Amino acid sequence: MGKRNIEIFDTTLRDGEQSPGATLTIDEKLKIAHQLAKLNIDTMEAGFPIASNDDFEAVKLIAENVDGPYICGLCRTVEKDIQKAWDAVKYSSKPCIHTFIATSDLHLKYKLKKTRDEALEMAKKGVKLAKSFTDRVEFSAEDASRTDKDYLCKIIQAVIDEGAVVVNIPDTVGYAQPNEFGDLIDYIKQNVENIDDAIISVHCHNDLGLAVVNSLEAVRRGAGQVEGTINGIGERAGNAALEEVIMNFKTRPDYFNCDTGINTKEIYSASKMVAGYTGIHVQRNKAIVGENAFAHEAGIHQHGVLSNPLCYEIMNPETIGKKTELVFGKHSGKHAIEDGLKKLNYKFSPGQLSKITQKIKDLADKQKTVLEEDIIAIADYELNKSSKKQTVVLEELSIISGNKITPTAVVKVNLNGTTKTSSAYGVGVLDASTKAIRNILGPDVKFKEYELKAITGGSDALADVSLTLMDKSKKKYNARAIDSDIVMASVKAVINGMNKIEREKNKKSD
Ligand code: KIV
Ligand code: ZN
């Protein structure tokens, strides 16, 4: 029997963006959307258009600009939501409406305050309306894994009759066990008369660490679409990590006998981009995309891999677009660096290229070698920076610290063309520097989260800082910066965040 094709539905920009602290700007969403299209996913859930104006605009922009996948907007089964989702996705040549209602008694009673019959009617009406706009309509029964099985089958059969072409079975709270979830798929196949008229989709959350395995088991039992996110980000403990799902199918065709249309060589870039923009770093030992996923430390492993990689490697890092051989030193020329960046799928203007080359050379002066991780961080940072107009620019930073000195910082910042200077004390140099910046920019900005990561090992490693700032309307802004100096990286990240806030202010006053 030929291999079954499994469709991949990416919800990085919707469920993924619901990860605590992962707000993305519209530019960042568009860049991620283009990368997802390169990955060749089947459907991209670009957002929840009724949730906010920003969400609506992002879905619309993606629908207007990104070709390839279905562009999908999420909506509840209520008229105004469905209309809004359509208004956003209608610009795509492949629009999709994803409408959902909770179906478990728990959700019906406490959240929706509706009876089963009322929810059934809402689901039917919602799908019918969505179908009047587009052919590609997906219906989700939220909390399906805790829903009465016969009621679930009844509602699925009804929405397929109304025209749903994808029926999604979410394990919304990550409660199901693999065999149990597989049995649920079997039950649906056996008890929904028109099930062959729709694709069964699954959407698993990772609260018990089972999102990927539950999705895989569902596919083994007949599901034809898997929903998830890059790096597994999402509500609470996240969604199924799509890179893991995809690589299971690719690595074990003997077991699954199925494949996806995914261009796996784009996985690593997608993972880096999502981690960079959301500020949610990938743990080193994460399957597929973690830094250690293909690293061999033990001598016996290294020897085995050198003799034949199959001894310890079940996948080739190049399959996910990860090349480990890129290492630059201070003698590396512009052409070698340009070539390296091309291999990593980056394209830069000559001006950007010289800036990046200089940064890599400066780093090589400080570190013995500059590894691929450093290069990606520098390139991503430059790429991100180049698309934004900076209204807050750091001109100077001086810090004083020691075991008998109160940490002090003096900063000079150019704000909309005017240079302003301030100094401050703090519990550490970072605290002092950010206080000094805040003296200049005003008290309305608050620090929410701060994460420091050394990109490659050693005390001379490049520091990668991600942080979240909050403005007075409580809107959150993620920002990131890299530098070989921890304080500089932190201050640059604050400045980047401040620029995002200033851009938002200017947008509102335009
Ligand atoms: O987890 C969930 O149930 C969802 C639905 C909206 C599909 O995200
Ligand atoms: Zn979800």
Short mmCIF file of C-alpha atoms and ligand atoms in Angstrom, two decimals:
data_model
loop_
_atom_site.label_atom_id
_atom_site.label_comp_id
_atom_site.label_asym_id
_atom_site.label_seq_id
_atom_site.Cartn_x
_atom_site.Cartn_y
_atom_site.Cartn_z
CA MET A 1 0.00 0.00 0.00
CA GLY A 2 1.29 3.49 -0.91
CA LYS A 3 2.14 5.97 1.81
CA ARG A 4 -0.70 8.07 3.25
CA ASN A 5 -0.23 11.83 3.06
CA ILE A 6 -0.73 13.54 6.41
CA GLU A 7 -1.63 17.23 6.32
CA ILE A 8 0.21 19.59 8.63
CA PHE A 9 -1.76 22.43 10.19
CA ASP A 10 0.45 25.00 11.85
CA THR A 11 -0.96 27.15 14.63
CA THR A 12 2.26 28.83 15.75
CA LEU A 13 0.76 32.24 15.01
CA ARG A 14 -2.47 31.53 16.93
CA ASP A 15 -2.19 28.88 19.69
CA GLY A 16 1.60 29.41 19.72
CA GLU A 17 1.19 33.13 20.19
CA GLN A 18 -1.07 32.36 23.16
CA SER A 19 2.07 31.12 25.01
CA PRO A 20 2.59 33.24 28.09
CA GLY A 21 4.91 36.11 27.08
CA ALA A 22 5.01 35.34 23.36
CA THR A 23 3.40 38.37 21.76
CA LEU A 24 4.65 38.96 18.23
CA THR A 25 4.60 42.15 16.19
CA ILE A 26 2.82 42.15 12.85
CA ASP A 27 6.20 42.25 11.00
CA GLU A 28 7.41 39.25 12.95
CA LYS A 29 4.20 37.36 12.20
CA LEU A 30 4.58 38.03 8.49
CA LYS A 31 8.20 36.82 8.51
CA ILE A 32 7.23 33.65 10.36
CA ALA A 33 4.34 33.15 7.92
CA HIS A 34 6.73 33.33 4.95
CA GLN A 35 9.03 30.82 6.63
CA LEU A 36 6.07 28.48 7.27
CA ALA A 37 5.18 28.72 3.58
CA LYS A 38 8.77 27.73 2.72
CA LEU A 39 8.35 24.78 5.03
CA ASN A 40 5.37 23.89 2.84
CA ILE A 41 2.84 23.32 5.60
CA ASP A 42 -0.70 22.63 4.35
CA THR A 43 -2.63 25.10 6.51
CA MET A 44 -1.50 28.10 8.52
CA GLU A 45 -3.72 29.37 11.30
CA ALA A 46 -2.67 33.00 11.19
CA GLY A 47 -4.68 34.24 14.17
CA PHE A 48 -8.03 34.77 15.86
CA PRO A 49 -9.38 37.80 13.97
CA ILE A 50 -12.12 38.79 16.44
CA ALA A 51 -9.70 38.70 19.39
CA SER A 52 -8.16 42.11 18.66
CA ASN A 53 -7.60 44.60 15.91
CA ASP A 54 -3.91 43.60 15.77
CA ASP A 55 -4.91 39.96 15.27
CA PHE A 56 -7.31 40.90 12.49
CA GLU A 57 -4.68 43.02 10.71
CA ALA A 58 -2.06 40.28 10.99
CA VAL A 59 -4.35 37.62 9.50
CA LYS A 60 -5.35 39.98 6.69
CA LEU A 61 -1.74 40.92 5.92
CA ILE A 62 -0.73 37.26 5.81
CA ALA A 63 -3.72 36.39 3.62
CA GLU A 64 -2.72 39.17 1.21
CA ASN A 65 0.95 38.28 1.07
CA VAL A 66 1.62 34.60 1.71
CA ASP A 67 0.98 32.02 -0.99
CA GLY A 68 0.98 28.25 -0.76
CA PRO A 69 -0.84 27.05 2.35
CA TYR A 70 -4.48 27.58 3.24
CA ILE A 71 -4.62 30.75 5.34
CA CYS A 72 -6.95 30.17 8.21
CA GLY A 73 -8.65 32.35 10.80
CA LEU A 74 -10.10 30.99 14.04
CA CYS A 75 -13.59 31.94 15.21
CA ARG A 76 -16.24 30.78 17.64
CA THR A 77 -19.47 29.48 16.10
CA VAL A 78 -21.10 32.90 16.34
CA GLU A 79 -22.01 35.07 13.41
CA LYS A 80 -19.88 38.13 14.19
CA ASP A 81 -16.77 35.97 14.76
CA ILE A 82 -17.25 34.04 11.53
CA GLN A 83 -17.85 37.22 9.53
CA LYS A 84 -14.68 38.77 11.02
CA ALA A 85 -12.62 35.67 10.24
CA TRP A 86 -13.87 35.75 6.65
CA ASP A 87 -13.13 39.49 6.33
CA ALA A 88 -9.52 38.70 7.24
CA VAL A 89 -8.86 35.50 5.26
CA LYS A 90 -10.82 36.38 2.10
CA TYR A 91 -7.71 38.00 0.58
CA SER A 92 -5.99 34.63 0.31
CA SER A 93 -6.33 32.48 -2.80
CA LYS A 94 -6.83 29.57 -0.37
CA PRO A 95 -8.97 30.90 2.51
CA CYS A 96 -10.00 28.66 5.38
CA ILE A 97 -12.37 29.28 8.30
CA HIS A 98 -11.81 27.31 11.49
CA THR A 99 -14.84 27.51 13.76
CA PHE A 100 -15.07 25.90 17.19
CA ILE A 101 -17.35 25.31 20.15
CA ALA A 102 -16.71 23.46 23.40
CA THR A 103 -18.56 20.14 23.62
CA SER A 104 -17.69 18.58 27.00
CA ASP A 105 -20.38 18.77 29.69
CA LEU A 106 -17.89 20.58 31.91
CA HIS A 107 -17.36 23.38 29.39
CA LEU A 108 -21.02 23.47 28.37
CA LYS A 109 -22.18 23.87 31.96
CA TYR A 110 -19.55 26.21 33.40
CA LYS A 111 -18.16 28.11 30.44
CA LEU A 112 -20.89 28.34 27.82
CA LYS A 113 -23.94 27.76 30.03
CA LYS A 114 -25.56 25.91 27.14
CA THR A 115 -27.24 22.55 26.75
CA ARG A 116 -25.87 19.88 24.41
CA ASP A 117 -28.72 20.59 21.97
CA GLU A 118 -28.03 24.31 21.97
CA ALA A 119 -24.34 23.73 21.26
CA LEU A 120 -25.23 21.30 18.47
CA GLU A 121 -27.45 23.93 16.83
CA MET A 122 -24.75 26.60 17.19
CA ALA A 123 -22.17 24.28 15.59
CA LYS A 124 -24.47 23.50 12.64
CA LYS A 125 -25.38 27.16 12.10
CA GLY A 126 -21.77 28.27 12.39
CA VAL A 127 -20.47 25.73 9.88
CA LYS A 128 -23.30 26.56 7.47
CA LEU A 129 -22.45 30.25 7.59
CA ALA A 130 -18.72 29.60 7.21
CA LYS A 131 -19.44 27.33 4.26
CA SER A 132 -21.34 30.14 2.55
CA PHE A 133 -18.02 32.03 2.45
CA THR A 134 -15.52 29.31 1.58
CA ASP A 135 -15.28 25.61 0.84
CA ARG A 136 -12.47 24.99 3.27
CA VAL A 137 -14.23 24.90 6.63
CA GLU A 138 -12.77 23.20 9.68
CA PHE A 139 -14.82 22.50 12.78
CA SER A 140 -13.31 21.86 16.23
CA ALA A 141 -15.06 20.30 19.19
CA GLU A 142 -13.12 21.96 21.99
CA ASP A 143 -12.31 19.60 24.88
CA ALA A 144 -13.28 16.67 22.63
CA SER A 145 -11.21 14.17 24.64
CA ARG A 146 -13.43 14.82 27.70
CA THR A 147 -16.67 14.93 25.71
CA ASP A 148 -19.30 12.18 25.83
CA LYS A 149 -18.31 9.99 22.85
CA ASP A 150 -21.79 9.58 21.39
CA TYR A 151 -22.55 13.28 21.63
CA LEU A 152 -19.18 14.01 19.99
CA CYS A 153 -20.04 11.67 17.11
CA LYS A 154 -23.46 13.28 16.74
CA ILE A 155 -22.02 16.78 16.48
CA ILE A 156 -19.28 15.66 14.06
CA GLN A 157 -21.80 13.97 11.80
CA ALA A 158 -23.99 17.09 11.85
CA VAL A 159 -21.19 19.52 10.95
CA ILE A 160 -19.98 17.28 8.12
CA ASP A 161 -23.56 17.34 6.79
CA GLU A 162 -23.35 21.15 6.89
CA GLY A 163 -20.14 21.10 4.85
CA ALA A 164 -17.16 20.89 7.26
CA VAL A 165 -14.31 19.27 5.34
CA VAL A 166 -11.99 18.95 8.34
CA VAL A 167 -13.19 17.83 11.77
CA ASN A 168 -10.73 18.52 14.53
CA ILE A 169 -10.53 16.52 17.75
CA PRO A 170 -8.64 18.58 20.32
CA ASP A 171 -7.19 17.23 23.52
CA THR A 172 -7.56 20.78 24.81
CA VAL A 173 -6.19 20.23 28.30
CA GLY A 174 -3.59 17.58 27.43
CA TYR A 175 -5.40 14.93 29.48
CA ALA A 176 -5.72 11.97 27.13
CA GLN A 177 -3.41 8.95 27.16
CA PRO A 178 -2.13 7.63 23.82
CA ASN A 179 -4.14 4.44 23.63
CA GLU A 180 -7.27 6.16 24.88
CA PHE A 181 -6.91 8.95 22.33
CA GLY A 182 -6.31 6.40 19.57
CA ASP A 183 -9.46 4.54 20.66
CA LEU A 184 -11.41 7.79 20.41
CA ILE A 185 -10.32 8.16 16.77
CA ASP A 186 -11.39 4.56 16.09
CA TYR A 187 -14.73 5.23 17.77
CA ILE A 188 -15.35 8.29 15.61
CA LYS A 189 -14.46 6.33 12.47
CA GLN A 190 -16.86 3.57 13.41
CA ASN A 191 -19.75 5.72 14.59
CA VAL A 192 -19.86 8.78 12.33
CA GLU A 193 -21.63 7.66 9.15
CA ASN A 194 -20.27 10.39 6.86
CA ILE A 195 -16.73 10.45 8.31
CA ASP A 196 -15.21 9.62 4.92
CA ASP A 197 -16.39 13.02 3.65
CA ALA A 198 -14.00 14.85 5.98
CA ILE A 199 -10.42 14.71 7.18
CA ILE A 200 -10.00 13.81 10.84
CA SER A 201 -7.62 16.28 12.44
CA VAL A 202 -6.05 16.20 15.91
CA HIS A 203 -4.87 19.05 18.11
CA CYS A 204 -3.07 17.90 21.24
CA HIS A 205 -1.79 19.91 24.17
CA ASN A 206 1.25 18.93 26.13
CA ASP A 207 0.21 19.25 29.77
CA LEU A 208 1.31 15.68 30.52
CA GLY A 209 4.09 15.69 27.93
CA LEU A 210 2.04 13.54 25.53
CA ALA A 211 1.09 15.96 22.74
CA VAL A 212 3.37 14.44 20.10
CA VAL A 213 2.78 10.82 21.03
CA ASN A 214 -1.00 11.32 21.15
CA SER A 215 -0.90 12.96 17.69
CA LEU A 216 1.18 10.10 16.30
CA GLU A 217 -1.13 7.47 17.75
CA ALA A 218 -4.14 9.29 16.27
CA VAL A 219 -2.49 9.20 12.85
CA ARG A 220 -1.84 5.48 13.23
CA ARG A 221 -5.58 5.06 13.86
CA GLY A 222 -6.61 7.10 10.80
CA ALA A 223 -6.30 10.84 11.50
CA GLY A 224 -5.25 12.66 8.34
CA GLN A 225 -4.17 16.01 9.75
CA VAL A 226 -2.00 16.99 12.71
CA GLU A 227 -2.13 20.42 14.29
CA GLY A 228 0.76 21.85 16.24
CA THR A 229 3.36 24.55 16.46
CA ILE A 230 7.03 25.07 15.75
CA ASN A 231 9.07 24.26 18.89
CA GLY A 232 5.82 23.08 20.52
CA ILE A 233 4.96 26.53 21.89
CA GLY A 234 1.36 27.25 22.87
CA GLU A 235 -1.10 27.63 25.73
CA ARG A 236 0.37 26.45 29.07
CA ALA A 237 2.75 23.54 28.34
CA GLY A 238 2.23 24.05 24.62
CA ASN A 239 1.03 22.12 21.58
CA ALA A 240 2.46 19.17 19.69
CA ALA A 241 5.90 20.15 18.35
CA LEU A 242 5.43 19.87 14.59
CA GLU A 243 9.11 19.25 13.88
CA GLU A 244 8.91 16.15 16.08
CA VAL A 245 5.72 14.89 14.45
CA ILE A 246 7.12 15.41 10.95
CA MET A 247 10.46 13.78 11.68
CA ASN A 248 8.76 10.74 13.19
CA PHE A 249 6.97 10.14 9.90
CA LYS A 250 10.14 10.78 7.93
CA THR A 251 12.41 8.63 10.08
CA ARG A 252 10.03 5.71 10.63
CA PRO A 253 8.14 5.13 7.35
CA ASP A 254 8.34 1.42 8.17
CA TYR A 255 6.17 2.05 11.24
CA PHE A 256 3.77 4.79 10.08
CA ASN A 257 3.69 4.27 6.31
CA CYS A 258 2.88 7.92 5.82
CA ASP A 259 4.56 11.13 4.82
CA THR A 260 3.96 14.87 4.73
CA GLY A 261 4.60 17.44 2.03
CA ILE A 262 6.99 19.25 4.37
CA ASN A 263 10.30 20.58 3.12
CA THR A 264 12.19 19.38 6.18
CA LYS A 265 15.29 21.38 5.24
CA GLU A 266 13.44 24.49 6.46
CA ILE A 267 12.74 23.11 9.94
CA TYR A 268 15.85 24.42 11.64
CA SER A 269 15.48 27.95 10.24
CA ALA A 270 11.80 27.96 11.27
CA SER A 271 12.70 26.87 14.78
CA LYS A 272 15.39 29.56 15.12
CA MET A 273 13.08 32.24 13.79
CA VAL A 274 10.21 31.34 16.12
CA ALA A 275 12.52 31.14 19.15
CA GLY A 276 14.12 34.47 18.23
CA TYR A 277 10.89 36.41 17.73
CA THR A 278 8.88 34.92 20.60
CA GLY A 279 11.78 34.98 23.04
CA ILE A 280 10.92 31.38 24.01
CA HIS A 281 14.23 29.59 23.72
CA VAL A 282 14.51 25.95 22.80
CA GLN A 283 15.99 23.76 25.53
CA ARG A 284 19.40 22.35 24.53
CA ASN A 285 18.29 18.72 24.65
CA LYS A 286 14.98 19.22 22.81
CA ALA A 287 14.38 16.56 20.15
CA ILE A 288 15.15 17.57 16.54
CA VAL A 289 15.93 21.28 17.01
CA GLY A 290 17.75 21.48 20.37
CA GLU A 291 21.41 22.43 20.17
CA ASN A 292 22.46 19.05 21.52
CA ALA A 293 20.13 17.04 19.30
CA PHE A 294 22.98 16.01 17.02
CA ALA A 295 25.96 16.61 19.33
CA HIS A 296 28.01 13.69 20.59
CA GLU A 297 30.00 14.20 23.76
CA ALA A 298 31.10 10.72 24.82
CA GLY A 299 34.30 9.54 23.12
CA ILE A 300 32.81 6.14 22.33
CA HIS A 301 29.91 7.85 20.53
CA GLN A 302 32.21 10.19 18.61
CA HIS A 303 34.29 7.27 17.46
CA GLY A 304 31.19 5.34 16.35
CA VAL A 305 29.77 8.33 14.48
CA LEU A 306 33.05 8.93 12.69
CA SER A 307 33.19 5.30 11.55
CA ASN A 308 29.56 5.32 10.46
CA PRO A 309 27.03 8.01 11.53
CA LEU A 310 24.27 5.39 11.63
CA CYS A 311 25.87 3.95 14.79
CA TYR A 312 24.38 6.76 16.87
CA GLU A 313 22.49 9.07 14.50
CA ILE A 314 19.02 8.04 13.33
CA MET A 315 18.62 11.31 11.42
CA ASN A 316 21.02 13.41 9.46
CA PRO A 317 21.17 17.03 10.73
CA GLU A 318 21.17 18.21 7.10
CA THR A 319 17.65 16.79 6.69
CA ILE A 320 16.35 19.57 8.94
CA GLY A 321 18.64 22.17 7.34
CA LYS A 322 21.23 22.11 10.10
CA LYS A 323 24.78 22.19 8.89
CA THR A 324 27.38 21.86 11.54
CA GLU A 325 30.51 22.61 9.56
CA LEU A 326 30.21 26.39 9.47
CA VAL A 327 32.97 27.85 11.60
CA PHE A 328 34.57 31.24 11.01
CA GLY A 329 37.74 32.75 12.39
CA LYS A 330 39.27 36.19 12.22
CA HIS A 331 40.79 35.43 8.83
CA SER A 332 37.47 34.56 7.22
CA GLY A 333 36.74 36.86 4.30
CA LYS A 334 33.53 38.54 3.23
CA HIS A 335 32.95 35.94 0.49
CA ALA A 336 33.23 33.00 2.86
CA ILE A 337 30.83 34.68 5.25
CA GLU A 338 28.43 35.56 2.41
CA ASP A 339 28.58 31.98 1.21
CA GLY A 340 27.94 30.71 4.74
CA LEU A 341 24.94 32.99 5.18
CA LYS A 342 23.56 31.83 1.83
CA LYS A 343 23.88 28.22 2.96
CA LEU A 344 21.86 29.17 6.02
CA ASN A 345 19.21 30.65 3.68
CA TYR A 346 19.83 34.32 4.49
CA LYS A 347 19.82 37.09 1.89
CA PHE A 348 21.30 40.49 2.72
CA SER A 349 22.03 43.73 0.90
CA PRO A 350 25.76 44.55 0.42
CA GLY A 351 25.49 47.16 3.22
CA GLN A 352 24.01 44.67 5.69
CA LEU A 353 26.55 42.11 4.63
CA SER A 354 29.51 44.33 5.46
CA LYS A 355 27.97 45.11 8.86
CA ILE A 356 27.49 41.41 9.58
CA THR A 357 30.98 40.55 8.34
CA GLN A 358 32.44 43.20 10.63
CA LYS A 359 30.45 41.86 13.60
CA ILE A 360 31.62 38.32 12.92
CA LYS A 361 35.22 39.48 12.61
CA ASP A 362 34.97 41.53 15.81
CA LEU A 363 33.61 38.48 17.57
CA ALA A 364 36.34 36.29 16.10
CA ASP A 365 38.88 38.71 17.62
CA LYS A 366 37.37 38.01 21.02
CA GLN A 367 36.52 34.31 20.64
CA LYS A 368 38.81 31.76 19.04
CA THR A 369 36.15 30.66 16.61
CA VAL A 370 32.70 31.86 15.65
CA LEU A 371 30.27 28.98 15.39
CA GLU A 372 27.11 28.61 13.35
CA GLU A 373 24.96 29.44 16.37
CA ASP A 374 26.73 32.80 16.71
CA ILE A 375 26.35 33.51 13.02
CA ILE A 376 22.62 32.75 13.06
CA ALA A 377 22.14 34.97 16.10
CA ILE A 378 24.01 37.87 14.45
CA ALA A 379 22.18 37.42 11.13
CA ASP A 380 18.73 37.17 12.77
CA TYR A 381 19.40 40.21 14.84
CA GLU A 382 20.51 42.24 11.80
CA LEU A 383 17.52 41.03 9.79
CA ASN A 384 15.14 42.04 12.51
CA LYS A 385 16.78 45.41 13.08
CA SER A 386 16.96 46.35 9.42
CA SER A 387 13.21 46.31 8.94
CA LYS A 388 12.56 48.73 11.75
CA LYS A 389 13.12 52.45 12.05
CA GLN A 390 14.90 53.14 15.36
CA THR A 391 13.67 56.21 17.20
CA VAL A 392 15.53 55.38 20.42
CA VAL A 393 19.27 54.99 19.83
CA LEU A 394 21.90 54.22 22.45
CA GLU A 395 24.80 56.64 22.02
CA GLU A 396 26.93 55.89 25.08
CA LEU A 397 26.96 53.63 28.10
CA SER A 398 29.45 53.78 30.99
CA ILE A 399 29.19 51.52 33.98
CA ILE A 400 31.08 51.32 37.24
CA SER A 401 30.97 48.23 39.39
CA GLY A 402 33.04 46.31 41.90
CA ASN A 403 32.84 44.65 45.32
CA LYS A 404 33.04 47.98 47.20
CA ILE A 405 31.20 50.25 44.79
CA THR A 406 27.50 50.79 44.30
CA PRO A 407 26.83 49.81 40.68
CA THR A 408 26.35 53.00 38.69
CA ALA A 409 25.52 53.64 35.05
CA VAL A 410 25.60 56.71 32.85
CA VAL A 411 23.74 56.52 29.55
CA LYS A 412 23.35 58.82 26.60
CA VAL A 413 20.31 58.07 24.46
CA ASN A 414 19.15 59.78 21.30
CA LEU A 415 15.40 60.09 21.44
CA ASN A 416 13.75 61.24 18.20
CA GLY A 417 16.88 63.23 17.28
CA THR A 418 17.60 64.79 20.69
CA THR A 419 20.42 63.50 22.87
CA LYS A 420 19.57 62.99 26.54
CA THR A 421 21.88 61.88 29.35
CA SER A 422 21.05 60.27 32.68
CA SER A 423 22.73 58.33 35.47
CA ALA A 424 21.41 55.91 38.08
CA TYR A 425 22.44 53.50 40.85
CA GLY A 426 21.17 49.98 41.02
CA VAL A 427 21.58 46.59 42.69
CA GLY A 428 23.70 45.56 39.72
CA VAL A 429 24.97 47.16 36.55
CA LEU A 430 22.02 45.92 34.55
CA ASP A 431 19.57 47.39 37.06
CA ALA A 432 21.53 50.68 37.10
CA SER A 433 21.68 50.88 33.28
CA THR A 434 18.01 50.17 32.72
CA LYS A 435 17.02 52.63 35.46
CA ALA A 436 19.12 55.30 33.76
CA ILE A 437 17.40 54.57 30.44
CA ARG A 438 14.01 54.67 32.08
CA ASN A 439 14.85 58.07 33.62
CA ILE A 440 15.12 59.31 30.06
CA LEU A 441 12.14 57.53 28.59
CA GLY A 442 9.67 57.96 31.43
CA PRO A 443 8.19 55.76 34.16
CA ASP A 444 5.46 54.08 32.10
CA VAL A 445 7.53 51.12 30.99
CA LYS A 446 7.81 48.04 33.20
CA PHE A 447 10.10 45.01 32.95
CA LYS A 448 8.19 41.71 32.84
CA GLU A 449 10.61 38.99 31.89
CA TYR A 450 14.34 38.67 31.34
CA GLU A 451 16.25 35.72 29.95
CA LEU A 452 19.97 35.48 29.31
CA LYS A 453 21.49 32.76 27.18
CA ALA A 454 25.11 32.12 26.25
CA ILE A 455 25.09 31.18 22.59
CA THR A 456 28.22 29.09 22.46
CA GLY A 457 30.14 27.83 25.47
CA GLY A 458 32.97 29.57 27.35
CA SER A 459 33.31 32.79 29.30
CA ASP A 460 33.79 34.69 26.03
CA ALA A 461 30.47 33.42 24.63
CA LEU A 462 28.08 35.70 22.80
CA ALA A 463 25.27 36.76 25.17
CA ASP A 464 21.71 36.54 23.86
CA VAL A 465 19.17 38.49 25.91
CA SER A 466 15.40 38.24 25.50
CA LEU A 467 13.12 40.35 27.60
CA THR A 468 9.56 41.57 27.79
CA LEU A 469 8.56 45.14 28.48
CA MET A 470 5.06 46.31 29.32
CA ASP A 471 3.69 49.76 28.48
CA LYS A 472 1.13 51.63 30.52
CA SER A 473 -1.78 50.02 28.65
CA LYS A 474 -0.31 46.67 29.81
CA LYS A 475 0.58 45.66 26.25
CA LYS A 476 3.65 43.43 26.18
CA TYR A 477 6.63 43.80 23.83
CA ASN A 478 9.29 41.12 23.36
CA ALA A 479 12.75 42.29 22.49
CA ARG A 480 16.05 40.60 21.92
CA ALA A 481 19.68 41.59 21.42
CA ILE A 482 23.05 39.94 21.27
CA ASP A 483 26.49 41.17 22.19
CA SER A 484 29.70 39.71 23.55
CA ASP A 485 29.07 41.79 26.68
CA ILE A 486 26.14 40.79 28.90
CA VAL A 487 25.33 44.32 30.02
CA MET A 488 25.51 45.67 26.47
CA ALA A 489 23.25 42.85 25.24
CA SER A 490 20.76 43.65 28.01
CA VAL A 491 20.81 47.39 27.38
CA LYS A 492 20.46 46.88 23.62
CA ALA A 493 17.47 44.60 24.24
CA VAL A 494 15.85 47.28 26.42
CA ILE A 495 16.48 49.83 23.66
CA ASN A 496 14.94 47.48 21.07
CA GLY A 497 11.89 47.01 23.29
CA MET A 498 11.62 50.78 23.79
CA ASN A 499 11.71 51.20 20.00
CA LYS A 500 8.80 48.81 19.66
CA ILE A 501 6.85 50.83 22.24
CA GLU A 502 7.71 54.12 20.51
CA ARG A 503 6.66 52.67 17.13
CA GLU A 504 3.33 51.62 18.61
CA LYS A 505 2.84 55.12 20.09
CA ASN A 506 3.64 56.72 16.73
CA LYS A 507 1.27 54.32 14.96
CA LYS A 508 -1.54 55.45 17.28
CA SER A 509 -0.81 59.16 16.80
CA ASP A 510 -0.54 58.86 12.96
O1 KIV B 1 -6.96 23.55 22.31
C1 KIV B 1 -8.01 23.75 21.69
O2 KIV B 1 -9.05 23.13 21.91
C2 KIV B 1 -8.00 24.80 20.68
C3 KIV B 1 -9.18 24.87 19.77
C4 KIV B 1 -9.60 26.27 19.53
C5 KIV B 1 -8.88 24.13 18.50
O3 KIV B 1 -7.01 25.51 20.54
ZN ZN B 2 -5.23 24.56 21.48
#
